[in-house]
XYZ file of C-alpha atoms in Angstrom:
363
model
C -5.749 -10.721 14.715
C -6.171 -10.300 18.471
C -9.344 -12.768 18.621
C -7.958 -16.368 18.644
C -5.186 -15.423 21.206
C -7.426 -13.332 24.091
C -8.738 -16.563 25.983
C -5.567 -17.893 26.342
C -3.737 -15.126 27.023
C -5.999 -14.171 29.748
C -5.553 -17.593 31.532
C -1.977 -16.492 31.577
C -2.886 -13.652 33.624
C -5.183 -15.727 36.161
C -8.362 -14.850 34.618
C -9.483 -17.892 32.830
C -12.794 -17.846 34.903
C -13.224 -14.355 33.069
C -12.978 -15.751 29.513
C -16.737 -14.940 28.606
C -16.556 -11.148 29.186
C -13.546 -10.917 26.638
C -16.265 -10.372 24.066
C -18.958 -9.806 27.106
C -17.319 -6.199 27.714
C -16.389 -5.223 24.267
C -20.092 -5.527 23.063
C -21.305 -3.760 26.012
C -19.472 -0.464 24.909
C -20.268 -0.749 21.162
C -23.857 -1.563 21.844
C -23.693 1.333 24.297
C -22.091 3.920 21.543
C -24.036 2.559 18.604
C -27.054 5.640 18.994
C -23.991 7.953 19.535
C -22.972 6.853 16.398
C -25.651 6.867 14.194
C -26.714 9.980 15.301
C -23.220 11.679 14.756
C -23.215 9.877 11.081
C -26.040 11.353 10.590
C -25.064 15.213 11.874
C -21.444 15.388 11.370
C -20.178 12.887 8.499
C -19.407 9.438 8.075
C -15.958 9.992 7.600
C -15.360 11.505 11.040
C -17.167 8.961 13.062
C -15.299 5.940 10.997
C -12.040 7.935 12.283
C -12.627 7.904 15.921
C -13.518 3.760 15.791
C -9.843 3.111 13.611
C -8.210 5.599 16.330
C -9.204 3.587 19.707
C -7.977 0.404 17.707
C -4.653 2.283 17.417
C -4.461 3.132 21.169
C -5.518 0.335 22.826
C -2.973 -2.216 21.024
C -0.513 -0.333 22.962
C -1.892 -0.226 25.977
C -2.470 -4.008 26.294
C 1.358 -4.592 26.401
C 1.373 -1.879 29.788
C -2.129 -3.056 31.677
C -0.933 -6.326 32.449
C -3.251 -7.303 35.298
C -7.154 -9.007 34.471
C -8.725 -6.276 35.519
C -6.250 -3.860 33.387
C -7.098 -6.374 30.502
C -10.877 -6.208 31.012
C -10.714 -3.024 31.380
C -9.312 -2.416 27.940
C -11.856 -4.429 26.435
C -14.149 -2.113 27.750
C -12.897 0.937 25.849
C -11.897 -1.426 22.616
C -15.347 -1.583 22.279
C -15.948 1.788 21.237
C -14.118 1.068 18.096
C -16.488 -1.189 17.038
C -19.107 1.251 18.415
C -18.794 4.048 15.448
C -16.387 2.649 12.859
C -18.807 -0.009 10.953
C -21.753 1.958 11.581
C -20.385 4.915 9.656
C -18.730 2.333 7.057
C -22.004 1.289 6.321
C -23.620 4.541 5.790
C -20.807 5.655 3.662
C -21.406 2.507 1.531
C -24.804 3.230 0.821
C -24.320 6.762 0.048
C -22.484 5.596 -2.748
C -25.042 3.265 -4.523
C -28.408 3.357 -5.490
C -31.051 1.575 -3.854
C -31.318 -0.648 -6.262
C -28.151 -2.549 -5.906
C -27.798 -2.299 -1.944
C -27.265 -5.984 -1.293
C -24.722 -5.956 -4.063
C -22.736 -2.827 -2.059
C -22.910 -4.599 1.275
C -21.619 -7.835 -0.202
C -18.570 -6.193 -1.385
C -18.738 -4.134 2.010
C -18.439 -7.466 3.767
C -15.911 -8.999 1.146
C -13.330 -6.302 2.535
C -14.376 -7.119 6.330
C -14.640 -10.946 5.478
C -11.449 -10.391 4.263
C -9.252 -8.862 7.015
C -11.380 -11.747 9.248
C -10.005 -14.381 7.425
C -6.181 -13.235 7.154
C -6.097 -11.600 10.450
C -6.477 -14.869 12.861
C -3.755 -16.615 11.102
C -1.806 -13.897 11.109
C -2.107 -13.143 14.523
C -1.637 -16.589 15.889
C 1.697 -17.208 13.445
C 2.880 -13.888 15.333
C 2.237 -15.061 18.264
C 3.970 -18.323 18.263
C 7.220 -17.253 16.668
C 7.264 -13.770 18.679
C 5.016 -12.788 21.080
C 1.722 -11.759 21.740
C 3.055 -7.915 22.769
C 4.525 -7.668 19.355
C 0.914 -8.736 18.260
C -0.731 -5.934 20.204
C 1.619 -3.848 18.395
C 0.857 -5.137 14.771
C -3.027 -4.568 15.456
C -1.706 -0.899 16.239
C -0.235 -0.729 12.912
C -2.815 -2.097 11.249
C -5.414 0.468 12.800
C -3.002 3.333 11.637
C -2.975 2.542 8.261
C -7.035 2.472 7.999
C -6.746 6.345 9.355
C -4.556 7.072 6.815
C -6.680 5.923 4.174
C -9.674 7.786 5.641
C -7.608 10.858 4.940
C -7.986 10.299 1.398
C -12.209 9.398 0.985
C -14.367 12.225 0.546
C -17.480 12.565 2.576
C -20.413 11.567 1.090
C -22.966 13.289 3.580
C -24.672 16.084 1.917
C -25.561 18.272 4.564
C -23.099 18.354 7.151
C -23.168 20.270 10.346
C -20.203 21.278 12.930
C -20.023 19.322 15.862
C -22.116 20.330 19.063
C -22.289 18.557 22.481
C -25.741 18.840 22.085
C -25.195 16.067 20.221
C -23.548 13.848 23.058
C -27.196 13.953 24.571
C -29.693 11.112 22.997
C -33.117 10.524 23.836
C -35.525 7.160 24.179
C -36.521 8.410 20.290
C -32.785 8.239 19.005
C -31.665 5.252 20.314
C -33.740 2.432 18.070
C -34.753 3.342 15.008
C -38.096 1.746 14.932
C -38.458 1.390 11.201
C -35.853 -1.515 11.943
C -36.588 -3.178 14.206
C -37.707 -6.735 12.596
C -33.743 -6.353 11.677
C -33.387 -5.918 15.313
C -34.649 -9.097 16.563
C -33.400 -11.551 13.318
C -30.009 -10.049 14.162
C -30.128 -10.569 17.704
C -31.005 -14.264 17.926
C -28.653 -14.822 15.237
C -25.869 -13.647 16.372
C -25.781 -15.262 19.740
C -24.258 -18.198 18.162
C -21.250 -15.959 16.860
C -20.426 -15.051 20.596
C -20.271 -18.205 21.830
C -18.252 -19.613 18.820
C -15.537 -16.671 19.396
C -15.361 -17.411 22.717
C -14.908 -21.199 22.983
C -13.717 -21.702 19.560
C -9.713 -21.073 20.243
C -9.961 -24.017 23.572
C -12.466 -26.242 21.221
C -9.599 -26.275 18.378
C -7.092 -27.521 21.220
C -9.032 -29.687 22.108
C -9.917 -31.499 18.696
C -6.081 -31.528 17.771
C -5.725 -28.040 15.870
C -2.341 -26.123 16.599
C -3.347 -23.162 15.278
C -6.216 -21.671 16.655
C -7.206 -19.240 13.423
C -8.090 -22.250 11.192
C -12.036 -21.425 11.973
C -11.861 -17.718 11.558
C -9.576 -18.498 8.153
C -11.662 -21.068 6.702
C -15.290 -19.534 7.716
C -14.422 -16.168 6.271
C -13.173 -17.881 3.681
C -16.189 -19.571 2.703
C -18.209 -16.137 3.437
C -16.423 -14.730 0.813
C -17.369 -17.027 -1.677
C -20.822 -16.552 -0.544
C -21.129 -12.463 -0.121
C -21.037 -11.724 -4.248
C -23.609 -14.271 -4.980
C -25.958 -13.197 -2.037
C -25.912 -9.937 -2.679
C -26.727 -9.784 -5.673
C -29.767 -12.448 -4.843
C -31.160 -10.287 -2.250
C -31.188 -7.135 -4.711
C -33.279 -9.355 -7.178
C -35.444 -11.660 -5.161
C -36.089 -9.878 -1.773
C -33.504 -9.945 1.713
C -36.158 -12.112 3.722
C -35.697 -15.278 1.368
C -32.076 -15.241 1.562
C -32.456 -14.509 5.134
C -34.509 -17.459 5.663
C -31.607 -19.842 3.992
C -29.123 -18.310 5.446
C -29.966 -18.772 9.093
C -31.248 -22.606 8.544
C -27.459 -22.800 7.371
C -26.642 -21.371 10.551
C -28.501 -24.310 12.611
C -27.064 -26.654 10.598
C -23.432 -25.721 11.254
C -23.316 -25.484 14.421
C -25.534 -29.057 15.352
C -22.495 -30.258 12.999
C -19.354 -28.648 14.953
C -21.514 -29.932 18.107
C -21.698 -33.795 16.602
C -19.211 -34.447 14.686
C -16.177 -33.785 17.131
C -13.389 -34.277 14.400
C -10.950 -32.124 12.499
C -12.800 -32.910 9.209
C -15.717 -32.431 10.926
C -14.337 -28.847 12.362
C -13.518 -27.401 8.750
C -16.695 -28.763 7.036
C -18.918 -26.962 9.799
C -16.322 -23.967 9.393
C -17.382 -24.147 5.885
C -21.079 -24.203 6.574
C -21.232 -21.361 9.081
C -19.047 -19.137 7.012
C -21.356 -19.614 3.676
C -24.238 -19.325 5.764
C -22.883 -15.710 7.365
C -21.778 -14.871 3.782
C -25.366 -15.253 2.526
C -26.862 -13.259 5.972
C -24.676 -10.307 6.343
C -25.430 -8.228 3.163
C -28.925 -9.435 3.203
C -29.582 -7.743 6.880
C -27.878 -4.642 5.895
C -29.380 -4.155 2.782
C -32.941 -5.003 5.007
C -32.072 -2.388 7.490
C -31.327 0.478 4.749
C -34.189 -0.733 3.147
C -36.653 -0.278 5.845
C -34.957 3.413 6.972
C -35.994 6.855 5.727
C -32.870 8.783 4.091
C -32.012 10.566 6.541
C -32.010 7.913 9.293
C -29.149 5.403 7.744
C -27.361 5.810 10.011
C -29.357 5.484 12.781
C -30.744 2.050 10.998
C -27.655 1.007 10.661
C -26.560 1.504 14.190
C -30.233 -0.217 15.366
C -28.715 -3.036 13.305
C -25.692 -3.108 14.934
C -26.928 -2.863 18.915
C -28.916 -5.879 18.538
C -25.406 -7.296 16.711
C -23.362 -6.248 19.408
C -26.162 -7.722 22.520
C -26.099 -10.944 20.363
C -22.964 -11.354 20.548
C -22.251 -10.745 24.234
C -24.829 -12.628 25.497
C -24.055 -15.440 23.795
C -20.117 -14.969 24.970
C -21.255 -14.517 28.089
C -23.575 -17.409 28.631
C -20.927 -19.641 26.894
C -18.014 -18.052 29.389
C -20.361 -19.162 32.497
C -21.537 -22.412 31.477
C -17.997 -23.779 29.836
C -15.564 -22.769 32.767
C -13.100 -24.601 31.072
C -14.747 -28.146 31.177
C -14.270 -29.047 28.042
C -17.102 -30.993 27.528
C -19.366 -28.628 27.688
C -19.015 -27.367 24.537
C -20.916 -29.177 22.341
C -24.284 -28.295 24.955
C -23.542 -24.766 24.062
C -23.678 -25.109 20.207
C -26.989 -26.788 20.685
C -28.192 -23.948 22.418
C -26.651 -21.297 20.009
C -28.737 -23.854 17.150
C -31.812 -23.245 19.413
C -31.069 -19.429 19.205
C -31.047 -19.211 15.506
C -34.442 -21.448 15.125
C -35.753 -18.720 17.188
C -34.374 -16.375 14.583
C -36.161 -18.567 11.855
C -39.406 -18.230 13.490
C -39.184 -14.727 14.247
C -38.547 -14.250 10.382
C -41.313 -17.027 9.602
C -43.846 -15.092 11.329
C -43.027 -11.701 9.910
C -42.981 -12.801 6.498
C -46.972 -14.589 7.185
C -47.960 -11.277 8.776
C -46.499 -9.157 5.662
C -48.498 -11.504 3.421
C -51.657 -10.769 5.209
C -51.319 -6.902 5.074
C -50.886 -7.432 1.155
């Protein structure tokens, strides 16, 4: 909801040179709390951990309203982070508790449906809001929103077998329990992947403006959209043909869309590399997470999982950052940073590319 809105918003407040570290900050606290995280998941529950990431949704959409200043704002973003820090982390932990191994991509496809989902609705939503209201009363409706995902908590039952009571001990994580190295070829796909998702958040909302588009959800709608379509079908491909060859297809997807939103600077050419990029995250999304459980022992999901999503999380705030600094609202800039975030997933391609040869060999 909050997403297509932020940029502009914070040009209201004088801090349009800031516009990068919108997403630049919130990554930098998720990325930080990720081996928290996955090491709590693992100790404590999933439940628990998936509560604390819904709760600092809940208070920070009312404290956006009251810290009015850029560096109040940025400073929010900071601790907004830390939702995104422990709640999918756990989510995707609990998912897999629930399934057997065998039908993994399947799980996470439906796991992303729901997230797809709410990514799809919520920028429209959140936009409409704030052009017939105001962008408080949209802070306020994220709050709500964030409230009604704890009360549904309430009513899941954990799915972690051996629980323990929480210790501080646990606060304190060594160089062992931060990466799970089991996943790391999941580390480094998802990291150059995902730099192209940062800088498409970031300059998206000023590169609909500029194109003609009023409202500036119409990506987020119709590229979650299309990654819903997409998220059934790969799934269920991964489970029966192996997550590197959907991988592979997914992220050539990925450099197609974005050489498309770069070249063909039209509205039709905006939705139909929407389009693209959504199918193409539909098809990647489950795969990687089914990869990462795949390559974890048992009793390190979480930790996987949260491996997965640090290298998420640094893709996507360098690439918002890098975008932020080069663009500086000169509009024509844009298209040179889709190239770049192309360049970034061909690196992704090769990284996979070379993997998959060295795999072959060990066989």
């Amino acid at each position: 909801m909050l997403l297509p809105e932020l940029p502009s918003y914070l040009s209201s407040l004088g801090g349009a040179e800031y516009k990068g570290l919108i997403i630049a900050l919130f990554t930098i606290t998720a990325g930080i709390s990720r081996p928290f995280s996955g090491k709590l998941t693992d100790k404590i529950g999933r439940i628990p951990i998936m509560a604390v990431g819904s709760l600092v949704c809940f208070v920070c959409g009312f404290l956006y309203p009251i810290l009015t200043s850029v560096a109040g704002f940025l400073f929010l973003r900071l601790i907004h982070g830390f939702s995104t820090g422990f709640k999918p982390t756990a989510t995707a932990a609990y998912v897999a508790d629930l399934v057997p191994s065998t039908r993994w991509g399947e799980a996470m496809g439906i796991h992303g449906l729901a997230f797809s989902t709410g990514m799809a609705i919520g920028p429209a939503i959140g936009s409409a809001i704030t052009l017939y209201y105001s962008i408080d009363i949209l802070f306020y409706c994220s709050s709500l929103f964030a409230l009604l995902s704890i009360v549904i908590l309430f009513n899941m039952k954990e799915t972690l077998a051996t629980k323990e009571p929480f210790k501080w001990t646990f606060m304190t994580i060594n160089k062992s329990e931060i990466i799970n190295k089991q996943a790391m070829p999941v580390f480094w796909v998802t990291l150059f992947s995902y730099v192209s998702y940062g800088a498409l958040i970031t300059l998206v909302p000023d590169w609909s403006g500029h194109i003609g588009i009023e409202n500036k959800g119409l990506f987020f709608m119709v590229f979650t959209i299309a990654s819903l379509l997409m998220r059934f079908i790969a799934g269920k491909v991964s489970d029966q043909y192996g997550r590197k060859p959907v991988l592979r297809v997914s992220i050539i997807l990925l450099c197609i869309a974005l050489t498309w939103l770069a070249t063909w600077q039209t509205t039709m050419g905006f939705i139909t590399g929407s389009i693209i990029y959504g199918m193409a995250t539909g098809m990647f999304s489950p795969a990687i997470s089914a990869w990462a459980i795949d390559l974890s022992d048992d009793d390190k999901r979480g930790k996987s999982v949260a491996t997965m999503y640090i290298a998420l999380e640094a893709g996507i705030g360098l690439g918002a950052f890098f975008a932020g600094w080069f663009f500086r609202d000169i509009i024509t800039r844009v298209p040179l940073v889709f190239y770049g975030a192309a360049f970034c997933n061909f690196l992704a391609l090769i990284y996979l590319w070379t993997y998959m040869k060295k795999e072959r060999k060990a066989i």
